[in-house]
Short mmCIF file of C-alpha atoms in Angstrom, two decimals:
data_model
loop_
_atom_site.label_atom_id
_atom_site.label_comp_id
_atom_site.label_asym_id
_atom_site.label_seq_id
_atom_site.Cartn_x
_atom_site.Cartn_y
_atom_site.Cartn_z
CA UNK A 1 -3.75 -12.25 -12.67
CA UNK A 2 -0.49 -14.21 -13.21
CA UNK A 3 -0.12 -13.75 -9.03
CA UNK A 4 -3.24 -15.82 -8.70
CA UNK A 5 -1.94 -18.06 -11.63
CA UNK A 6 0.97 -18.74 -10.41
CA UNK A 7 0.02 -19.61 -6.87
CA UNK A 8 2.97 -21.27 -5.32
CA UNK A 9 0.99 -23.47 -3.35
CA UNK A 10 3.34 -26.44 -1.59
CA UNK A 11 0.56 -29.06 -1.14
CA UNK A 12 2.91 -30.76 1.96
CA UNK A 13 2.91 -27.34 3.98
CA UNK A 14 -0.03 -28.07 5.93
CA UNK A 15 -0.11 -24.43 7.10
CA UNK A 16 -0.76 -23.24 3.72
CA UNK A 17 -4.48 -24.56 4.20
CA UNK A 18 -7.29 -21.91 5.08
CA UNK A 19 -9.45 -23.74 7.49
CA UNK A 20 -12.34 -21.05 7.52
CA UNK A 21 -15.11 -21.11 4.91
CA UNK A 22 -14.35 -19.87 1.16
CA UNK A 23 -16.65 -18.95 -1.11
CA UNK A 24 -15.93 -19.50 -4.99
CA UNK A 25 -18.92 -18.44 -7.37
CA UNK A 26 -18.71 -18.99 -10.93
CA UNK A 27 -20.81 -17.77 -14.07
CA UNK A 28 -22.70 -20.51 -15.04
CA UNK A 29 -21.80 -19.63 -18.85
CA UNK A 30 -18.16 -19.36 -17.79
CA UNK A 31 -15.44 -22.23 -17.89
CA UNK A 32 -12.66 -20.70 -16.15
CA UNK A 33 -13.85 -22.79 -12.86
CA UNK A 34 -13.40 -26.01 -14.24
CA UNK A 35 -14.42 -29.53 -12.56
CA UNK A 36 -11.20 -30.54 -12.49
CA UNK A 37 -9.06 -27.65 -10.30
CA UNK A 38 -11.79 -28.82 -7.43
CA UNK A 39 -9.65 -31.31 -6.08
CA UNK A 40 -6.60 -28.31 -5.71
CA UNK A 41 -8.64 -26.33 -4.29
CA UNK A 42 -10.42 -28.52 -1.78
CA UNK A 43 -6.58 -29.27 -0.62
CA UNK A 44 -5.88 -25.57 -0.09
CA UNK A 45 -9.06 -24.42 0.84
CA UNK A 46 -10.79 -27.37 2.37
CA UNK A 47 -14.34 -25.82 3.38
CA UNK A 48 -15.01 -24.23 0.24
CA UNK A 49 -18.22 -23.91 -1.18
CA UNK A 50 -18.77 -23.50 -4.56
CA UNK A 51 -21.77 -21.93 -6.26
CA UNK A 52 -22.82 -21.50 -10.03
CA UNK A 53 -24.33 -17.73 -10.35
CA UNK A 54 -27.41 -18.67 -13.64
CA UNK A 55 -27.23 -16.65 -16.62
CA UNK A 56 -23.85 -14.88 -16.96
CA UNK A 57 -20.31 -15.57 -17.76
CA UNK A 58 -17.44 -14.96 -15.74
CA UNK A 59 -18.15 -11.60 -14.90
CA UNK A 60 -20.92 -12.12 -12.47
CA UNK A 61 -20.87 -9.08 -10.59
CA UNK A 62 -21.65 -7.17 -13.83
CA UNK A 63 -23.64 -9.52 -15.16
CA UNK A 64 -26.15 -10.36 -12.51
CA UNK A 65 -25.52 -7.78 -9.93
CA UNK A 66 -28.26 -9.13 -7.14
CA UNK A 67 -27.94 -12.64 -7.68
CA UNK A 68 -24.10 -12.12 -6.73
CA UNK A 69 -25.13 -10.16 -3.59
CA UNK A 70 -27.41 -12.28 -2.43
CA UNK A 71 -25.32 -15.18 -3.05
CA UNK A 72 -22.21 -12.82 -1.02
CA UNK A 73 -24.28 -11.90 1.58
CA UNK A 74 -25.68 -15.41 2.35
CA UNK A 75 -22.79 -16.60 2.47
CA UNK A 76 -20.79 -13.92 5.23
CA UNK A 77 -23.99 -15.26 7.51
CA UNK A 78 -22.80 -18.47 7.19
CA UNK A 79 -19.37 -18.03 7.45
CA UNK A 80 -19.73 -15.90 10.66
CA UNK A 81 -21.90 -18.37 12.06
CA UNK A 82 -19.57 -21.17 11.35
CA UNK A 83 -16.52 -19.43 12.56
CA UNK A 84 -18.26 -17.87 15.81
CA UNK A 85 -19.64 -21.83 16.78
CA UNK A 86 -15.54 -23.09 16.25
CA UNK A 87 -14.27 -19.66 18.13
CA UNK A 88 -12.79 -18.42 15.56
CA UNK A 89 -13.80 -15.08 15.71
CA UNK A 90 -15.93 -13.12 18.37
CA UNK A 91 -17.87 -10.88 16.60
CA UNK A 92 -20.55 -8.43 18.16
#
């Protein structure tokens, strides 16, 4: 936890960006994703997509088991797609 916490993130080293698709899903009952890290995280990870998982907290997985596959699974289509169209990746 304090890894992720204490992400040493240097906000001028433009390399440190991920430039692929990130997903971030969040309990809708949960505040640990809060409005206000979006702009940090749009910096580091600029394609992310963030998306609010109804009815549980911030243990989703447990919580509402399908919903977070579905919303996991949607969202490697995607991602593949988008990253096969830029040539990213060649996937077969």
């Amino acid at each position: 936890r304090d890894a992720i916490l204490d992400w040493p993130f240097d906000y001028n080293n433009e390399s440190l960006k991920w430039e692929k698709p990130v997903l971030l899903l969040k309990g809708a009952n949960s505040d640990f994703i809060k409005t206000s890290h979006l702009p940090q995280v749009g910096q580091q990870f600029p394609l992310y997509t963030l998306q609010s998982i109804g009815d549980a907290g911030h243990d989703i997985h447990a919580e509402q088991v399908e919903a977070t596959t579905d919303a996991v699974s949607s969202f490697i289509i995607k991602a593949e797609e988008y990253c096969k169209s830029k040539g990213l990746v060649n996937i077969d």
